PDB file of C-alpha atoms in Angstrom:
ATOM      1  CA  MET K  13       0.000   0.000   0.000  1.00 55.00           C
ATOM      2  CA  ALA K  14       1.284   3.480  -0.846  1.00 59.00           C
ATOM      3  CA  ASP K  15       0.700   6.879   0.767  1.00 68.00           C
ATOM      4  CA  SER K  16       0.265   8.956  -2.381  1.00 70.00           C
ATOM      5  CA  SER K  17      -1.614   8.423  -5.630  1.00 74.00           C
ATOM      6  CA  PRO K  18      -0.847   7.016  -8.097  1.00 85.00           C
ATOM      7  CA  CYS K  19       1.022   3.886  -7.081  1.00 89.00           C
ATOM      8  CA  THR K  20       2.604   2.217 -10.111  1.00 93.00           C
ATOM      9  CA  ALA K  21       4.670  -0.942 -10.477  1.00 93.00           C
ATOM     10  CA  MET K  22       6.345  -2.254 -13.603  1.00 96.00           C
ATOM     11  CA  VAL K  23       6.552  -6.054 -13.711  1.00 96.00           C
ATOM     12  CA  CYS K  24       9.103  -7.452 -16.155  1.00 96.00           C
ATOM     13  CA  ARG K  25       9.315 -11.086 -17.133  1.00 94.00           C
ATOM     14  CA  CYS K  26      12.461 -12.818 -15.915  1.00 93.00           C
ATOM     15  CA  ASN K  27      13.091 -14.551 -19.269  1.00 94.00           C
ATOM     16  CA  SER K  28      11.585 -14.967 -22.735  1.00 93.00           C
ATOM     17  CA  ASN K  29       9.869 -18.244 -21.750  1.00 95.00           C
ATOM     18  CA  VAL K  30       7.428 -16.378 -19.495  1.00 96.00           C
ATOM     19  CA  CYS K  31       4.105 -15.952 -21.304  1.00 96.00           C
ATOM     20  CA  GLN K  32       1.764 -14.786 -18.545  1.00 96.00           C
ATOM     21  CA  LEU K  33       1.603 -13.042 -15.194  1.00 97.00           C
ATOM     22  CA  ARG K  34      -0.912 -14.207 -12.615  1.00 98.00           C
ATOM     23  CA  LEU K  35      -1.942 -11.616 -10.031  1.00 98.00           C
ATOM     24  CA  ASP K  36      -3.448 -13.159  -6.895  1.00 98.00           C
ATOM     25  CA  PHE K  37      -5.233 -10.546  -4.814  1.00 98.00           C
ATOM     26  CA  GLN K  38      -4.416 -11.790  -1.327  1.00 98.00           C
ATOM     27  CA  SER K  39      -5.862  -8.537  -0.044  1.00 96.00           C
ATOM     28  CA  PHE K  40      -7.678  -5.988  -2.198  1.00 97.00           C
ATOM     29  CA  ASP K  41      -9.960  -3.378  -0.659  1.00 96.00           C
ATOM     30  CA  ILE K  42     -10.209   0.056  -2.268  1.00 93.00           C
ATOM     31  CA  ALA K  43     -13.131   2.463  -2.673  1.00 89.00           C
ATOM     32  CA  GLN K  44     -16.413   0.976  -3.856  1.00 90.00           C
ATOM     33  CA  PRO K  45     -17.949   2.028  -7.195  1.00 87.00           C
ATOM     34  CA  ASN K  46     -20.123   5.114  -7.276  1.00 77.00           C
ATOM     35  CA  SER K  47     -23.634   4.703  -5.849  1.00 68.00           C
ATOM     36  CA  ASP K  48     -24.604   8.376  -5.534  1.00 67.00           C
ATOM     37  CA  GLU K  49     -27.931   9.085  -7.234  1.00 61.00           C
ATOM     38  CA  ARG K  50     -27.197  12.826  -7.185  1.00 60.00           C
ATOM     39  CA  LEU K  51     -24.453  12.361  -9.766  1.00 56.00           C
ATOM     40  CA  ALA K  52     -26.900  11.074 -12.385  1.00 54.00           C
ATOM     41  CA  ALA K  53     -27.871  14.645 -13.257  1.00 49.00           C
ATOM     42  CA  ARG K  54     -24.246  15.259 -14.214  1.00 46.00           C
ATOM     43  CA  ALA K  55     -24.251  12.234 -16.527  1.00 46.00           C
ATOM     44  CA  VAL K  56     -22.026  10.229 -14.196  1.00 55.00           C
ATOM     45  CA  GLN K  57     -23.571   6.799 -14.015  1.00 71.00           C
ATOM     46  CA  ARG K  58     -23.444   4.641 -10.930  1.00 72.00           C
ATOM     47  CA  THR K  59     -21.312   1.478 -10.564  1.00 81.00           C
ATOM     48  CA  GLN K  60     -18.387   3.216 -12.270  1.00 85.00           C
ATOM     49  CA  CYS K  61     -15.069   3.254 -10.393  1.00 87.00           C
ATOM     50  CA  LEU K  62     -14.690   6.952  -9.590  1.00 86.00           C
ATOM     51  CA  ASP K  63     -12.892   7.288  -6.239  1.00 86.00           C
ATOM     52  CA  ALA K  64     -10.260   4.593  -6.821  1.00 90.00           C
ATOM     53  CA  THR K  65      -9.187   2.282  -9.637  1.00 93.00           C
ATOM     54  CA  PHE K  66      -6.846  -0.587 -10.364  1.00 96.00           C
ATOM     55  CA  THR K  67      -5.623  -0.939 -13.939  1.00 96.00           C
ATOM     56  CA  ALA K  68      -3.145  -3.283 -15.580  1.00 95.00           C
ATOM     57  CA  THR K  69      -1.663  -3.633 -19.037  1.00 93.00           C
ATOM     58  CA  SER K  70      -1.602  -6.882 -20.977  1.00 91.00           C
ATOM     59  CA  ARG K  71       0.008  -7.671 -24.306  1.00 88.00           C
ATOM     60  CA  SER K  72      -3.190  -8.961 -25.943  1.00 82.00           C
ATOM     61  CA  GLY K  73      -5.620  -6.375 -24.585  1.00 83.00           C
ATOM     62  CA  ASN K  74      -5.999  -4.772 -21.199  1.00 85.00           C
ATOM     63  CA  PRO K  75      -8.250  -6.342 -18.533  1.00 92.00           C
ATOM     64  CA  PRO K  76     -11.161  -4.324 -17.117  1.00 94.00           C
ATOM     65  CA  VAL K  77     -10.732  -1.475 -14.656  1.00 95.00           C
ATOM     66  CA  ILE K  78     -11.760  -2.693 -11.200  1.00 96.00           C
ATOM     67  CA  CYS K  79     -12.343  -1.287  -7.728  1.00 95.00           C
ATOM     68  CA  GLY K  80     -14.066  -2.298  -4.513  1.00 95.00           C
ATOM     69  CA  THR K  81     -13.437  -5.542  -2.632  1.00 96.00           C
ATOM     70  CA  ASN K  82     -11.632  -8.261  -4.575  1.00 97.00           C
ATOM     71  CA  SER K  83      -9.676 -10.219  -1.965  1.00 97.00           C
ATOM     72  CA  GLY K  84      -9.226 -13.841  -3.025  1.00 97.00           C
ATOM     73  CA  TYR K  85      -9.734 -13.149  -6.723  1.00 97.00           C
ATOM     74  CA  HIS K  86      -7.056 -13.111  -9.393  1.00 98.00           C
ATOM     75  CA  MET K  87      -6.222 -11.677 -12.818  1.00 97.00           C
ATOM     76  CA  ILE K  88      -4.238 -13.081 -15.747  1.00 97.00           C
ATOM     77  CA  LEU K  89      -2.042 -10.809 -17.877  1.00 97.00           C
ATOM     78  CA  GLU K  90      -0.236 -11.690 -21.086  1.00 96.00           C
ATOM     79  CA  ALA K  91       3.416 -10.882 -20.390  1.00 95.00           C
ATOM     80  CA  ASP K  92       4.736  -7.943 -22.390  1.00 93.00           C
ATOM     81  CA  ALA K  93       8.334  -7.886 -23.599  1.00 91.00           C
ATOM     82  CA  ASN K  94       8.399  -4.239 -22.468  1.00 90.00           C
ATOM     83  CA  CYS K  95       7.011  -5.091 -18.998  1.00 95.00           C
ATOM     84  CA  ASN K  96       3.455  -4.863 -17.638  1.00 96.00           C
ATOM     85  CA  ARG K  97       2.221  -1.833 -15.736  1.00 96.00           C
ATOM     86  CA  LEU K  98       0.104  -2.184 -12.584  1.00 96.00           C
ATOM     87  CA  ASN K  99      -1.480   1.011 -11.344  1.00 94.00           C
ATOM     88  CA  PHE K 100      -3.630   2.115  -8.401  1.00 93.00           C
ATOM     89  CA  ASP K 101      -5.214   5.579  -8.491  1.00 88.00           C
ATOM     90  CA  TRP K 102      -7.356   7.123  -5.765  1.00 86.00           C
ATOM     91  CA  PHE K 103      -8.711  10.400  -4.498  1.00 82.00           C
ATOM     92  CA  GLU K 104      -7.465  11.760  -1.198  1.00 77.00           C
ATOM     93  CA  ASN K 105      -8.771   9.858   1.855  1.00 79.00           C
ATOM     94  CA  ALA K 106     -10.277   7.060  -0.248  1.00 76.00           C
ATOM     95  CA  PRO K 107      -9.891   3.688   1.536  1.00 78.00           C
ATOM     96  CA  ARG K 108      -7.126   1.531   0.121  1.00 85.00           C
ATOM     97  CA  GLN K 109      -5.426  -1.692   1.049  1.00 91.00           C
ATOM     98  CA  TRP K 110      -3.871  -4.320  -1.176  1.00 95.00           C
ATOM     99  CA  ARG K 111      -1.415  -7.192  -1.209  1.00 96.00           C
ATOM    100  CA  ILE K 112      -0.786  -8.898  -4.557  1.00 97.00           C
ATOM    101  CA  LEU K 113       1.152 -12.092  -5.199  1.00 98.00           C
ATOM    102  CA  ILE K 114       2.630 -12.079  -8.723  1.00 98.00           C
ATOM    103  CA  THR K 115       3.506 -15.386 -10.391  1.00 97.00           C
ATOM    104  CA  GLN K 116       5.347 -15.577 -13.712  1.00 97.00           C
ATOM    105  CA  VAL K 117       3.851 -18.432 -15.761  1.00 97.00           C
ATOM    106  CA  PRO K 118       6.134 -20.236 -18.258  1.00 97.00           C
ATOM    107  CA  CYS K 119       4.893 -20.717 -21.809  1.00 96.00           C
ATOM    108  CA  ASN K 120       4.936 -24.516 -21.412  1.00 94.00           C
ATOM    109  CA  SER K 121       3.224 -24.594 -18.011  1.00 95.00           C
ATOM    110  CA  PRO K 122       0.001 -26.637 -17.592  1.00 91.00           C
ATOM    111  CA  ASN K 123      -1.239 -23.664 -15.561  1.00 93.00           C
ATOM    112  CA  LYS K 124      -0.945 -21.266 -18.501  1.00 96.00           C
ATOM    113  CA  ALA K 125      -4.379 -19.919 -19.384  1.00 96.00           C
ATOM    114  CA  PRO K 126      -5.683 -19.765 -22.955  1.00 94.00           C
ATOM    115  CA  GLU K 127      -5.021 -16.313 -24.372  1.00 90.00           C
ATOM    116  CA  GLY K 128      -7.866 -13.910 -23.648  1.00 93.00           C
ATOM    117  CA  CYS K 129      -8.802 -15.329 -20.232  1.00 96.00           C
ATOM    118  CA  THR K 130      -8.875 -12.764 -17.420  1.00 97.00           C
ATOM    119  CA  GLN K 131      -9.375 -15.415 -14.733  1.00 97.00           C
ATOM    120  CA  TYR K 132      -8.351 -19.078 -14.985  1.00 97.00           C
ATOM    121  CA  PHE K 133      -9.669 -21.843 -12.752  1.00 97.00           C
ATOM    122  CA  THR K 134      -8.533 -25.439 -12.404  1.00 96.00           C
ATOM    123  CA  GLY K 135     -10.102 -28.530 -10.883  1.00 96.00           C
ATOM    124  CA  ILE K 136     -13.248 -30.498 -11.649  1.00 97.00           C
ATOM    125  CA  MET K 137     -15.391 -28.221  -9.488  1.00 97.00           C
ATOM    126  CA  GLY K 138     -15.190 -24.712  -8.136  1.00 96.00           C
ATOM    127  CA  THR K 139     -16.817 -21.294  -7.805  1.00 96.00           C
ATOM    128  CA  VAL K 140     -16.475 -18.177  -9.952  1.00 96.00           C
ATOM    129  CA  GLU K 141     -17.532 -14.712  -8.775  1.00 96.00           C
ATOM    130  CA  SER K 142     -17.672 -11.384 -10.582  1.00 96.00           C
ATOM    131  CA  TYR K 143     -15.224  -8.714  -9.470  1.00 97.00           C
ATOM    132  CA  ASN K 144     -16.521  -6.863  -6.384  1.00 96.00           C
ATOM    133  CA  PHE K 145     -19.183  -9.501  -5.712  1.00 94.00           C
ATOM    134  CA  GLN K 146     -18.048  -9.285  -2.086  1.00 93.00           C
ATOM    135  CA  GLY K 147     -18.735  -5.548  -2.182  1.00 90.00           C
ATOM    136  CA  GLY K 148     -22.347  -6.108  -3.220  1.00 87.00           C
ATOM    137  CA  THR K 149     -22.351  -4.245  -6.551  1.00 84.00           C
ATOM    138  CA  HIS K 150     -21.102  -5.372  -9.935  1.00 88.00           C
ATOM    139  CA  LEU K 151     -18.816  -2.962 -11.743  1.00 91.00           C
ATOM    140  CA  ALA K 152     -19.509  -0.930 -14.879  1.00 87.00           C
ATOM    141  CA  ASN K 153     -17.601  -1.266 -18.159  1.00 90.00           C
ATOM    142  CA  GLN K 154     -16.719  -4.920 -17.750  1.00 94.00           C
ATOM    143  CA  ASP K 155     -16.078  -7.354 -20.594  1.00 94.00           C
ATOM    144  CA  TYR K 156     -13.886 -10.275 -19.656  1.00 95.00           C
ATOM    145  CA  LEU K 157     -13.670 -14.047 -19.865  1.00 96.00           C
ATOM    146  CA  ASN K 158     -13.400 -16.479 -16.961  1.00 97.00           C
ATOM    147  CA  CYS K 159     -11.919 -19.771 -18.180  1.00 97.00           C
ATOM    148  CA  VAL K 160     -11.840 -23.244 -16.639  1.00 97.00           C
ATOM    149  CA  ARG K 161      -9.141 -25.730 -17.577  1.00 96.00           C
ATOM    150  CA  THR K 162     -10.580 -28.902 -19.124  1.00 96.00           C
ATOM    151  CA  GLU K 163      -9.309 -31.652 -16.841  1.00 96.00           C
ATOM    152  CA  LEU K 164      -8.137 -35.013 -18.199  1.00 95.00           C
ATOM    153  CA  GLY K 165     -11.075 -37.318 -18.928  1.00 96.00           C
ATOM    154  CA  PHE K 166     -13.716 -34.560 -18.737  1.00 97.00           C
ATOM    155  CA  CYS K 167     -15.620 -33.244 -21.763  1.00 94.00           C
ATOM    156  CA  GLN K 168     -18.478 -31.115 -20.389  1.00 95.00           C
ATOM    157  CA  ILE K 169     -19.071 -28.456 -17.759  1.00 96.00           C
ATOM    158  CA  GLU K 170     -22.227 -27.559 -15.843  1.00 95.00           C
ATOM    159  CA  TRP K 171     -22.887 -24.126 -14.350  1.00 94.00           C
ATOM    160  CA  SER K 172     -25.359 -23.504 -11.536  1.00 91.00           C
ATOM    161  CA  HIS K 173     -25.975 -21.225  -8.571  1.00 87.00           C
ATOM    162  CA  SER K 174     -27.493 -21.651  -5.154  1.00 79.00           C
ATOM    163  CA  PRO K 175     -31.075 -20.512  -4.527  1.00 72.00           C
ATOM    164  CA  LEU K 176     -29.820 -17.861  -2.107  1.00 71.00           C
ATOM    165  CA  GLU K 177     -31.088 -14.422  -3.032  1.00 67.00           C
ATOM    166  CA  GLY K 178     -28.321 -12.352  -4.539  1.00 75.00           C
ATOM    167  CA  ASP K 179     -26.087 -15.146  -5.836  1.00 83.00           C
ATOM    168  CA  PHE K 180     -27.152 -14.113  -9.344  1.00 82.00           C
ATOM    169  CA  SER K 181     -28.280 -10.519  -9.724  1.00 79.00           C
ATOM    170  CA  ILE K 182     -27.680  -8.792 -13.052  1.00 83.00           C
ATOM    171  CA  SER K 183     -29.727  -6.033 -14.674  1.00 75.00           C
ATOM    172  CA  ALA K 184     -32.319  -7.443 -17.070  1.00 68.00           C
ATOM    173  CA  ASP K 185     -34.440  -5.966 -19.835  1.00 61.00           C
ATOM    174  CA  LYS K 186     -37.498  -7.312 -17.996  1.00 60.00           C
ATOM    175  CA  PRO K 187     -38.203  -8.418 -14.399  1.00 57.00           C
ATOM    176  CA  GLY K 188     -37.133 -11.844 -13.154  1.00 52.00           C
ATOM    177  CA  GLY K 189     -34.743 -14.175 -14.885  1.00 55.00           C
ATOM    178  CA  SER K 190     -33.989 -13.594 -18.515  1.00 68.00           C
ATOM    179  CA  SER K 191     -31.875 -15.047 -21.277  1.00 60.00           C
ATOM    180  CA  GLY K 192     -30.958 -14.587 -24.910  1.00 62.00           C
ATOM    181  CA  ASP K 193     -31.997 -11.352 -26.585  1.00 67.00           C
ATOM    182  CA  ASN K 194     -33.620 -10.116 -23.355  1.00 71.00           C
ATOM    183  CA  CYS K 195     -30.103  -9.571 -21.990  1.00 81.00           C
ATOM    184  CA  SER K 196     -28.637  -6.822 -24.122  1.00 76.00           C
ATOM    185  CA  LEU K 197     -26.651  -4.562 -21.768  1.00 82.00           C
ATOM    186  CA  ASP K 198     -25.463  -6.590 -18.774  1.00 86.00           C
ATOM    187  CA  TYR K 199     -25.160 -10.367 -18.927  1.00 90.00           C
ATOM    188  CA  VAL K 200     -23.281 -13.567 -18.207  1.00 91.00           C
ATOM    189  CA  GLY K 201     -22.404 -15.487 -21.354  1.00 91.00           C
ATOM    190  CA  ILE K 202     -21.926 -19.258 -21.150  1.00 90.00           C
ATOM    191  CA  LEU K 203     -20.170 -20.215 -24.358  1.00 83.00           C
ATOM    192  CA  GLY K 204     -22.185 -22.858 -26.231  1.00 85.00           C
ATOM    193  CA  GLY K 205     -24.691 -23.190 -23.391  1.00 85.00           C
ATOM    194  CA  PHE K 206     -27.457 -25.824 -23.503  1.00 82.00           C
ATOM    195  CA  LEU K 207     -29.771 -27.603 -21.068  1.00 80.00           C
ATOM    196  CA  PRO K 208     -28.322 -30.810 -19.534  1.00 76.00           C
ATOM    197  CA  GLY K 209     -29.656 -33.962 -21.152  1.00 72.00           C
ATOM    198  CA  ASN K 210     -30.253 -32.252 -24.478  1.00 73.00           C
ATOM    199  CA  ASP K 211     -28.252 -32.703 -27.646  1.00 71.00           C
ATOM    200  CA  PRO K 212     -25.695 -29.866 -27.638  1.00 70.00           C
ATOM    201  CA  PHE K 213     -25.588 -29.970 -31.448  1.00 69.00           C
ATOM    202  CA  ASN K 214     -29.367 -29.809 -31.938  1.00 66.00           C
ATOM    203  CA  ASN K 215     -30.558 -27.530 -29.164  1.00 63.00           C
ATOM    204  CA  PRO K 216     -31.379 -23.811 -29.078  1.00 59.00           C
ATOM    205  CA  ASN K 217     -28.414 -22.059 -27.538  1.00 63.00           C
ATOM    206  CA  ASN K 218     -28.854 -20.815 -23.978  1.00 69.00           C
ATOM    207  CA  ASP K 219     -25.764 -18.682 -23.873  1.00 80.00           C
ATOM    208  CA  ARG K 220     -26.718 -15.289 -22.411  1.00 84.00           C
ATOM    209  CA  PHE K 221     -28.247 -14.717 -18.965  1.00 86.00           C
ATOM    210  CA  CYS K 222     -29.283 -11.792 -16.767  1.00 84.00           C
ATOM    211  CA  GLY K 223     -31.923 -10.975 -14.162  1.00 81.00           C
ATOM    212  CA  SER K 224     -32.182 -13.174 -11.083  1.00 77.00           C
ATOM    213  CA  GLY K 225     -31.020 -16.557 -12.337  1.00 77.00           C
ATOM    214  CA  LEU K 226     -29.844 -18.950 -15.028  1.00 82.00           C
ATOM    215  CA  MET K 227     -33.049 -19.554 -16.942  1.00 72.00           C
ATOM    216  CA  SER K 228     -33.373 -21.104 -20.378  1.00 63.00           C
ATOM    217  CA  ARG K 229     -35.121 -19.454 -23.301  1.00 61.00           C
ATOM    218  CA  THR K 230     -38.122 -21.739 -22.795  1.00 59.00           C
ATOM    219  CA  SER K 231     -38.450 -21.727 -18.988  1.00 59.00           C
ATOM    220  CA  THR K 232     -38.957 -19.436 -16.003  1.00 59.00           C
ATOM    221  CA  ILE K 233     -37.325 -21.923 -13.635  1.00 62.00           C
ATOM    222  CA  THR K 234     -33.687 -21.614 -12.645  1.00 67.00           C
ATOM    223  CA  SER K 235     -31.665 -24.196 -14.543  1.00 75.00           C
ATOM    224  CA  THR K 236     -28.258 -25.777 -14.693  1.00 87.00           C
ATOM    225  CA  ILE K 237     -26.576 -24.827 -17.965  1.00 89.00           C
ATOM    226  CA  SER K 238     -24.081 -27.111 -19.703  1.00 90.00           C
ATOM    227  CA  SER K 239     -21.409 -26.545 -22.326  1.00 92.00           C
ATOM    228  CA  ILE K 240     -18.936 -28.674 -24.265  1.00 93.00           C
ATOM    229  CA  GLN K 241     -17.196 -25.733 -25.916  1.00 91.00           C
ATOM    230  CA  VAL K 242     -13.534 -25.496 -24.944  1.00 91.00           C
ATOM    231  CA  PRO K 243     -11.929 -23.746 -23.346  1.00 90.00           C
ATOM    232  CA  PHE K 244     -14.791 -23.819 -20.866  1.00 94.00           C
ATOM    233  CA  GLY K 245     -15.684 -20.151 -20.570  1.00 93.00           C
ATOM    234  CA  LEU K 246     -17.901 -17.697 -18.734  1.00 94.00           C
ATOM    235  CA  ARG K 247     -18.036 -14.175 -20.157  1.00 94.00           C
ATOM    236  CA  PHE K 248     -19.236 -11.180 -18.135  1.00 94.00           C
ATOM    237  CA  VAL K 249     -20.354  -7.974 -19.854  1.00 92.00           C
ATOM    238  CA  THR K 250     -21.734  -4.768 -18.322  1.00 89.00           C
ATOM    239  CA  ASP K 251     -22.486  -1.368 -19.803  1.00 78.00           C
ATOM    240  CA  LEU K 252     -21.486   2.127 -18.658  1.00 72.00           C
ATOM    241  CA  GLY K 253     -23.503   2.088 -15.434  1.00 62.00           C
ATOM    242  CA  GLU K 254     -26.847   1.689 -13.700  1.00 65.00           C
ATOM    243  CA  THR K 255     -29.791   4.063 -13.641  1.00 59.00           C
ATOM    244  CA  ASP K 256     -31.921   2.074 -11.161  1.00 56.00           C
ATOM    245  CA  ASP K 257     -32.547   3.253  -7.612  1.00 52.00           C
ATOM    246  CA  VAL K 258     -29.676   2.638  -5.210  1.00 47.00           C
ATOM    247  CA  ASP K 259     -31.635  -0.163  -3.517  1.00 45.00           C
ATOM    248  CA  ASP K 260     -31.925  -1.916  -6.883  1.00 57.00           C
ATOM    249  CA  LEU K 261     -28.234  -1.973  -7.787  1.00 58.00           C
ATOM    250  CA  GLN K 262     -27.234  -5.457  -8.895  1.00 78.00           C
ATOM    251  CA  GLY K 263     -24.635  -7.563  -7.111  1.00 82.00           C
ATOM    252  CA  GLY K 264     -23.217  -9.641  -9.963  1.00 88.00           C
ATOM    253  CA  PHE K 265     -22.849 -13.412  -9.866  1.00 92.00           C
ATOM    254  CA  LYS K 266     -21.524 -16.320  -7.849  1.00 93.00           C
ATOM    255  CA  LEU K 267     -21.652 -19.447 -10.007  1.00 94.00           C
ATOM    256  CA  ASN K 268     -20.568 -22.987  -9.249  1.00 95.00           C
ATOM    257  CA  TYR K 269     -19.131 -25.263 -11.916  1.00 96.00           C
ATOM    258  CA  MET K 270     -18.705 -29.020 -12.155  1.00 97.00           C
ATOM    259  CA  GLN K 271     -16.969 -30.895 -14.959  1.00 97.00           C
ATOM    260  CA  ILE K 272     -18.652 -34.020 -16.346  1.00 95.00           C
ATOM    261  CA  PRO K 273     -16.617 -37.092 -17.413  1.00 96.00           C
ATOM    262  CA  CYS K 274     -16.494 -38.040 -21.093  1.00 93.00           C
TER     263      CYS K 274
END
């Protein structure tokens, strides 16, 4: 943690066989995104990171700007031959605390993520959360891919969430759970999504979700969504901000995955 803004670090790969940097946020707590309704009149939309930001550079395209509470999460960067820049900015007196473990990932490592993945998970089961899910509000201007390594002997992945209120809360074009074209601004995208038990090659895609749960195009009941598309991926997209009342700001997602044997 630094005393004055900005705080910048340049991370340089130790040799040419390093392809990625993995940032593990052991501690990450900076100012939450804007939630002030009064700013709407000045065309500043809520859920944007205004009081503090973390940015990073990556060779193949920069990851999203984040803020809020992100302890326990991570971020993958493509290593740049000219070094990668990590930067915290904040306004005076904004809360700030961070501790980041940086791992240089060799090009031939089994832990190297497919290019384009902002987060990379391993294991046959696990949990993926949107940045600042712990803070209670998803962030604006997000567009990134969470990837899961396909483990040996597994050919399919299933995504689900608990029935707890708030584990899936993303702005929808209509009330309740929504999917497909009803999710145009903020959504979770499950690449090649289909309903379990159906033919993935002859089934209407269920690949875009918003509202209060994973619901198929033909149902109003929360579903498990499967995919055989590799790398297993979960995309998260949000627009410039929220115009709902403060009490209606959306929290993001907490999704569980389980890989299915071939």
